[in-house]
Short mmCIF file of C-alpha atoms in Angstrom, two decimals:
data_model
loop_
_atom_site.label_atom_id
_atom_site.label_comp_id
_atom_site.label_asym_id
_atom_site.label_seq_id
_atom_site.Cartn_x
_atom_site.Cartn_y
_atom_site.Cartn_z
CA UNK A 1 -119.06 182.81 45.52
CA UNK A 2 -122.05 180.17 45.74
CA UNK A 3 -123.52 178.43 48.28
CA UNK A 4 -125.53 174.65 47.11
CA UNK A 5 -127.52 172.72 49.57
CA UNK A 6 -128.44 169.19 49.06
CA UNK A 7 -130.20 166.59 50.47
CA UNK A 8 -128.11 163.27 50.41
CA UNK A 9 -130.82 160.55 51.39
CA UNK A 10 -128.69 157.88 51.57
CA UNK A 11 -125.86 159.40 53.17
CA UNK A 12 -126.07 158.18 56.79
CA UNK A 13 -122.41 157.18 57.97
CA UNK A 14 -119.08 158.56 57.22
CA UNK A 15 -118.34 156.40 54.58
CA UNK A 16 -120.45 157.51 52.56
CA UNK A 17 -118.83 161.12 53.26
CA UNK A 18 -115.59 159.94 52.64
CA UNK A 19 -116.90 158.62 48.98
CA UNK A 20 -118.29 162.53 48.39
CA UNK A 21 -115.32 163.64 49.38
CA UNK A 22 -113.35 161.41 46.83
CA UNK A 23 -115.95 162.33 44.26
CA UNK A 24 -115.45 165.70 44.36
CA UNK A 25 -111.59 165.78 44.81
CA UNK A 26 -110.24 167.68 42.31
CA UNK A 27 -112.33 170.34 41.56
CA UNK A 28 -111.04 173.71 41.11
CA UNK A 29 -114.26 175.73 41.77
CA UNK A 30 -114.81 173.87 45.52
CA UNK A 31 -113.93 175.87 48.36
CA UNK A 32 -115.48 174.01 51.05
CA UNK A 33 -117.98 170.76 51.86
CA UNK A 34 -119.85 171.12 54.80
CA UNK A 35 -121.56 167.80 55.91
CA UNK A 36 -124.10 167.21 57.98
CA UNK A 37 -124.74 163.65 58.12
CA UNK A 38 -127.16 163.48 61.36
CA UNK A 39 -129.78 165.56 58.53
CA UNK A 40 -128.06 163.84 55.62
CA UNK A 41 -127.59 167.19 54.09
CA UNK A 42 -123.98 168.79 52.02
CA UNK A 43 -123.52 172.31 51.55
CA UNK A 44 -120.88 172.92 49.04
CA UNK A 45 -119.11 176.42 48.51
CA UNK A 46 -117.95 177.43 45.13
CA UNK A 47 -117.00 179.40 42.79
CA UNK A 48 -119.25 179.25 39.35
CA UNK A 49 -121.97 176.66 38.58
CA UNK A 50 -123.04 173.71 40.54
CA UNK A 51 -124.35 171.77 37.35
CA UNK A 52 -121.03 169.49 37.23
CA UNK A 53 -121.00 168.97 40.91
CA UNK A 54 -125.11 168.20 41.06
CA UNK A 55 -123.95 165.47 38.10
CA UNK A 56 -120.56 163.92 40.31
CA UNK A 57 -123.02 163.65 43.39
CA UNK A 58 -125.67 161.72 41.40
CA UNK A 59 -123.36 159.85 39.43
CA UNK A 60 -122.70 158.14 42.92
CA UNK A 61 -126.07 156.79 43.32
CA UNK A 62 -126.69 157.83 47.01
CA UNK A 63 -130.22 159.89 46.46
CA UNK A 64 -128.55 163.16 46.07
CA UNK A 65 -131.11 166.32 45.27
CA UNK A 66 -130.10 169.99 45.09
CA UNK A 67 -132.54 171.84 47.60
CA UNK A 68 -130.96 175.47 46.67
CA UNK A 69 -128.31 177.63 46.19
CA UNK A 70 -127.44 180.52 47.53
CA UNK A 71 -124.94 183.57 46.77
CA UNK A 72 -122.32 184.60 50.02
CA UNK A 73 -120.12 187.00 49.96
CA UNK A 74 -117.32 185.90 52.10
CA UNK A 75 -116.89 182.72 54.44
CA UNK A 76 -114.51 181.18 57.45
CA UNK A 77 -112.46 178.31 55.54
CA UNK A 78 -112.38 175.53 57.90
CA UNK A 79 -109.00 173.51 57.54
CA UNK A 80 -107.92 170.35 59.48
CA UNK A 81 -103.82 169.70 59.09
CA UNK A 82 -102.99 166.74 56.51
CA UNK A 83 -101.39 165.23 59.69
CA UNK A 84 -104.58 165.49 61.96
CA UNK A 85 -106.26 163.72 58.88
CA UNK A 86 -103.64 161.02 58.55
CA UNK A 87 -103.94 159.82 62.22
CA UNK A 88 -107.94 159.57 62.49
CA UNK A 89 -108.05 157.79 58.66
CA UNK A 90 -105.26 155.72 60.10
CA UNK A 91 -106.65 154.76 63.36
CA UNK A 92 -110.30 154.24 61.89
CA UNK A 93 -108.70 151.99 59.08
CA UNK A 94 -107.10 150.07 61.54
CA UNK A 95 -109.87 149.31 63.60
CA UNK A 96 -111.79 147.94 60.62
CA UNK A 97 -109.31 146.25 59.12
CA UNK A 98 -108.30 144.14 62.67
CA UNK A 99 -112.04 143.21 62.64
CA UNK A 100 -112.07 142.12 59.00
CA UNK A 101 -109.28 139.85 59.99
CA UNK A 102 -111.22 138.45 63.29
CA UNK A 103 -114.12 138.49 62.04
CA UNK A 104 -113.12 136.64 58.43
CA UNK A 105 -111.02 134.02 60.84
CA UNK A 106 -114.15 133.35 63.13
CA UNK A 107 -116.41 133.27 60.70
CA UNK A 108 -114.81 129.92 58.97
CA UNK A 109 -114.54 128.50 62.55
CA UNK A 110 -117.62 128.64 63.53
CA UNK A 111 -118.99 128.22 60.06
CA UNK A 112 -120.72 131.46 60.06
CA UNK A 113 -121.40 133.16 57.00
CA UNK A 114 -123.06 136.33 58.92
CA UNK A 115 -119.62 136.63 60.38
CA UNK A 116 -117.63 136.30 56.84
CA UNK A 117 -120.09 138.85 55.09
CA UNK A 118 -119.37 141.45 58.01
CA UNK A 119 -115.97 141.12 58.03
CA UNK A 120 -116.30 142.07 54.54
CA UNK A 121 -118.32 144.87 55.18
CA UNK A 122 -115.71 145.59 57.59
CA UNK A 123 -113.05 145.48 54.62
CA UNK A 124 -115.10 147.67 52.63
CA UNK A 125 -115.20 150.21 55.36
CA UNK A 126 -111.23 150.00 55.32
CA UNK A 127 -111.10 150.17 51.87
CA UNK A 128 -113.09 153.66 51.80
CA UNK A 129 -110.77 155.30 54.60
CA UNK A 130 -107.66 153.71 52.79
CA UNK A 131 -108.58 155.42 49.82
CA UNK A 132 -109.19 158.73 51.31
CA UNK A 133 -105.34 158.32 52.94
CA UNK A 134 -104.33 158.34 49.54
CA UNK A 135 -106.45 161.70 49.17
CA UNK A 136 -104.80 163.66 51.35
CA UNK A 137 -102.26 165.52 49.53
CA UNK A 138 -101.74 162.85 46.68
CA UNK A 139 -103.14 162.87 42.93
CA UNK A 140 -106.60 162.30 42.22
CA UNK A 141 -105.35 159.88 39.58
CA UNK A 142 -103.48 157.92 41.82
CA UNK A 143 -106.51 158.04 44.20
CA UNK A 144 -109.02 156.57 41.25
CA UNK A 145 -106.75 154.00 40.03
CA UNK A 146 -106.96 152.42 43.77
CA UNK A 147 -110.38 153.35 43.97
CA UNK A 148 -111.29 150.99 40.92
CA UNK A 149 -108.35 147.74 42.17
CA UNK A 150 -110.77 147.78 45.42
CA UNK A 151 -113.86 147.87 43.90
CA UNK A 152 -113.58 145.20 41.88
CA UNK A 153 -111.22 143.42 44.98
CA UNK A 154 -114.55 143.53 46.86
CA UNK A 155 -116.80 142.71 44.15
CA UNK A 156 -115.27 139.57 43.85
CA UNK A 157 -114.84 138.48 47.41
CA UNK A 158 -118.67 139.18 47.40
CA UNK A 159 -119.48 137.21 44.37
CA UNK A 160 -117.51 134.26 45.87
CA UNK A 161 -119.31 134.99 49.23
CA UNK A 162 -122.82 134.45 47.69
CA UNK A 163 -121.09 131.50 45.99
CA UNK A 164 -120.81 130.09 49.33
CA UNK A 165 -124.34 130.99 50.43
CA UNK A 166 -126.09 129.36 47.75
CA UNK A 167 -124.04 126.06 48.27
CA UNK A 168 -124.99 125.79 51.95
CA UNK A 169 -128.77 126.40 51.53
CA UNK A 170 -128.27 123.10 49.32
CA UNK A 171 -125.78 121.11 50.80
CA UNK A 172 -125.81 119.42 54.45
CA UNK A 173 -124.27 122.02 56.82
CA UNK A 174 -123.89 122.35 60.68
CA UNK A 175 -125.67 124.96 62.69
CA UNK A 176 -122.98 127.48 62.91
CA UNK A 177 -121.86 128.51 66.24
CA UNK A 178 -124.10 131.00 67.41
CA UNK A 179 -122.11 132.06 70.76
CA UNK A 180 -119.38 133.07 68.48
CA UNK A 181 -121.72 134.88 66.31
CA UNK A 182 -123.03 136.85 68.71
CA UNK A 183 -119.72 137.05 70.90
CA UNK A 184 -117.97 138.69 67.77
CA UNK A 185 -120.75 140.90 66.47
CA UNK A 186 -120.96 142.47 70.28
CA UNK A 187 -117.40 143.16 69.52
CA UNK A 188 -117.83 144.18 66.06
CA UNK A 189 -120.60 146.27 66.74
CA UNK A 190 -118.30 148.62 69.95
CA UNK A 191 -115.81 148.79 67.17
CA UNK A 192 -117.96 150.57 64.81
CA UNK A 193 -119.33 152.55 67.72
CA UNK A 194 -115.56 153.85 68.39
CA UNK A 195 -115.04 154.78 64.72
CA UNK A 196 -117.89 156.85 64.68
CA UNK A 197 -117.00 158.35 68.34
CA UNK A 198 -113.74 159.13 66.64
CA UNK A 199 -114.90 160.63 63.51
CA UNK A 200 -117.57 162.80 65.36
CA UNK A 201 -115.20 164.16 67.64
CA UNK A 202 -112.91 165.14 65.33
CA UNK A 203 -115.31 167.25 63.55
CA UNK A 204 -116.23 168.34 67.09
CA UNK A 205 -115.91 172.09 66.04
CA UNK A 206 -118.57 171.63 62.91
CA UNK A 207 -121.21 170.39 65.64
CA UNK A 208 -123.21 167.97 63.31
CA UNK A 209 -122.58 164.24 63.91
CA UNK A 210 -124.36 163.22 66.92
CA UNK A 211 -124.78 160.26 69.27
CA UNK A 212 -127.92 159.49 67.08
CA UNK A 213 -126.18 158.85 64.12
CA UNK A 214 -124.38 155.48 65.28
CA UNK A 215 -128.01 154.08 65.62
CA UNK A 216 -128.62 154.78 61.57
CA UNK A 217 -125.19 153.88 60.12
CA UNK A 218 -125.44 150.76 58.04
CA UNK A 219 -122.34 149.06 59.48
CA UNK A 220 -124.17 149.12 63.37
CA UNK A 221 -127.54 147.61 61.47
CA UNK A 222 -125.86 144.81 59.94
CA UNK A 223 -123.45 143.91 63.60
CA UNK A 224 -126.98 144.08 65.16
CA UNK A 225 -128.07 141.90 61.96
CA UNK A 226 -125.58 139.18 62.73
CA UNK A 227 -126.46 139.57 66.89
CA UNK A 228 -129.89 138.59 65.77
CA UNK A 229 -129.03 135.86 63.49
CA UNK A 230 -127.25 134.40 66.32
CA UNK A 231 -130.04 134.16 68.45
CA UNK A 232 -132.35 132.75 66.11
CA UNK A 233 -129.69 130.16 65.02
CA UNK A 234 -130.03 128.76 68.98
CA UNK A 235 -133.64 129.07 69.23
CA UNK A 236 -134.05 126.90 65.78
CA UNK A 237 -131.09 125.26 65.69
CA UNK A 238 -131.25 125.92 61.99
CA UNK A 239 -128.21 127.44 60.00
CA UNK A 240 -130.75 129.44 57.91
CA UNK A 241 -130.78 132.73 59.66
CA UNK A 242 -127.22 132.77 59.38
CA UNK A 243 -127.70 132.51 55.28
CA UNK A 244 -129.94 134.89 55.16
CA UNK A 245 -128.21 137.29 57.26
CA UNK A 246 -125.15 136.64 55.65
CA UNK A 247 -126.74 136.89 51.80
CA UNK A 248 -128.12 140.47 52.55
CA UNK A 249 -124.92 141.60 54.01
CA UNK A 250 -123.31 140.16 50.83
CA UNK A 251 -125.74 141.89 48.53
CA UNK A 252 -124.50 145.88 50.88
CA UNK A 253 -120.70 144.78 50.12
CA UNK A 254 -121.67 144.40 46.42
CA UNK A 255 -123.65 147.84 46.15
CA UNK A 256 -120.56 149.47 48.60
CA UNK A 257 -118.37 148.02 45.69
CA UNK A 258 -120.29 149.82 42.56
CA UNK A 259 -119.85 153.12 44.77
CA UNK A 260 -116.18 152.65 44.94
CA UNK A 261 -116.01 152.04 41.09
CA UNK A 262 -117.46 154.35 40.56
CA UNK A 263 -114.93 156.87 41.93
CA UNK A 264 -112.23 155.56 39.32
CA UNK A 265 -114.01 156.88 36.80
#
């Protein structure tokens, strides 16, 4: 039995984990994954080689490097019940997917496109915890074929999204509403906050996802994103922070899509 440590640079919420997880799925020689996403680092048991598994993890384009690997004679398998699974990936998909739907229905009222690109991130983020649903104790064919409908779902919401961006930096458009930018985001931003409280204390007994990590995950950067948008939207009283906001936010959804793709393969 084999011990591999890597370092997983871009790994810095659970999505991201959830997308390893996916990638890996199937493989008879894994034993175990051990994350630890506070140091952005995956130790993987198994049994044999690591060269296919050092391929799968770079395949996913999320900086992964192989730091060593070590031999172990025996180890404590750590299990969590398929039913302890289904309620967190259930409750966390949830959460994101209410906020997709507030956040997508806000965002056309008040004209905000900071608002329609999160709630899209927000989809994304359901998307990834819908597809690991289908991971517990289901086919990893099943799994892929739904991993490739959603990334290409996303990819085109995106495309349309930047659609949208590009006509209102030329067209005439009102200032968005920027108290219902920031009003939402505030919310946005607790929900995120809960998903990651949730996640961390289910892996409670593993010890490795900290407060600290909320403050790095991408989804809490873009909700503070939008906040700031907001603000600058009623200090100018220009819509263009909201664009701008809402293009880069547009551009994550795209690269969150390629990821997901990627897993149908």
């Amino acid at each position: 039995m084999q011990k591999s440590h890597y370092h997983i640079s871009k790994m810095d919420c659970p999505s991201e984990e959830n997308l390893i997880r996916m990638k890996l799925d199937g493989f008879d020689g894994i034993r175990q994954l051990e994350f630890d996403i506070e140091n952005r680092k995956l130790s993987v048991i198994h049994s044999g080689g690591n060269e296919e598994i050092t391929k799968q993890l770079e395949s996913l384009k999320l900086g992964a490097n192989l730091l060593q690997t070590e031999k172990i004679e025996e180890f404590e398998m750590k299990t969590e019940s398929n039913s302890d699974q289904t309620k967190l990936l259930w409750t966390v998909l949830l959460i994101n997917f209410s906020f997709f739907v507030i956040e997508i229905t806000t965002g056309f009222i008040s004209r905000s496109m900071g608002l329609v690109a999160d709630s899209l991130d927000m989809l994304a983020d359901a998307a990834v915890y819908g597809l690991s649903l289908w991971a517990v104790g289901t086919a990893v064919t099943r799994k892929k074929k739904v991993a490739t409908l959603s990334g290409y779902f996303q990819l085109a919401l995106a495309g349309v999204g930047m659609l949208e961006v590009i006509r209102r930096f030329i067209g005439a458009e009102e200032t968005p509403d920027f108290r219902m930018m920031i009003g939402i985001s505030i919310l946005a931003l607790i929900a995120n906050s809960v998903c990651l409280y949730l996640l961390q204390k289910s892996k409670s007994n593993e010890a490795h996802m900290k407060a600290s990590m909320i403050f790095t995950s991408n989804d809490v950067i873009i909700n503070i994103g939008v906040i700031v948008a907001g603000v600058l939207v009623l200090l100018t009283q220009s819509k263009y922070p909201d664009l701008i906001i809402g293009a880069i936010v547009f551009l994550i959804v795209v690269r969150g899509a390629f990821r997901i793709l990627k897993l149908g393969k």
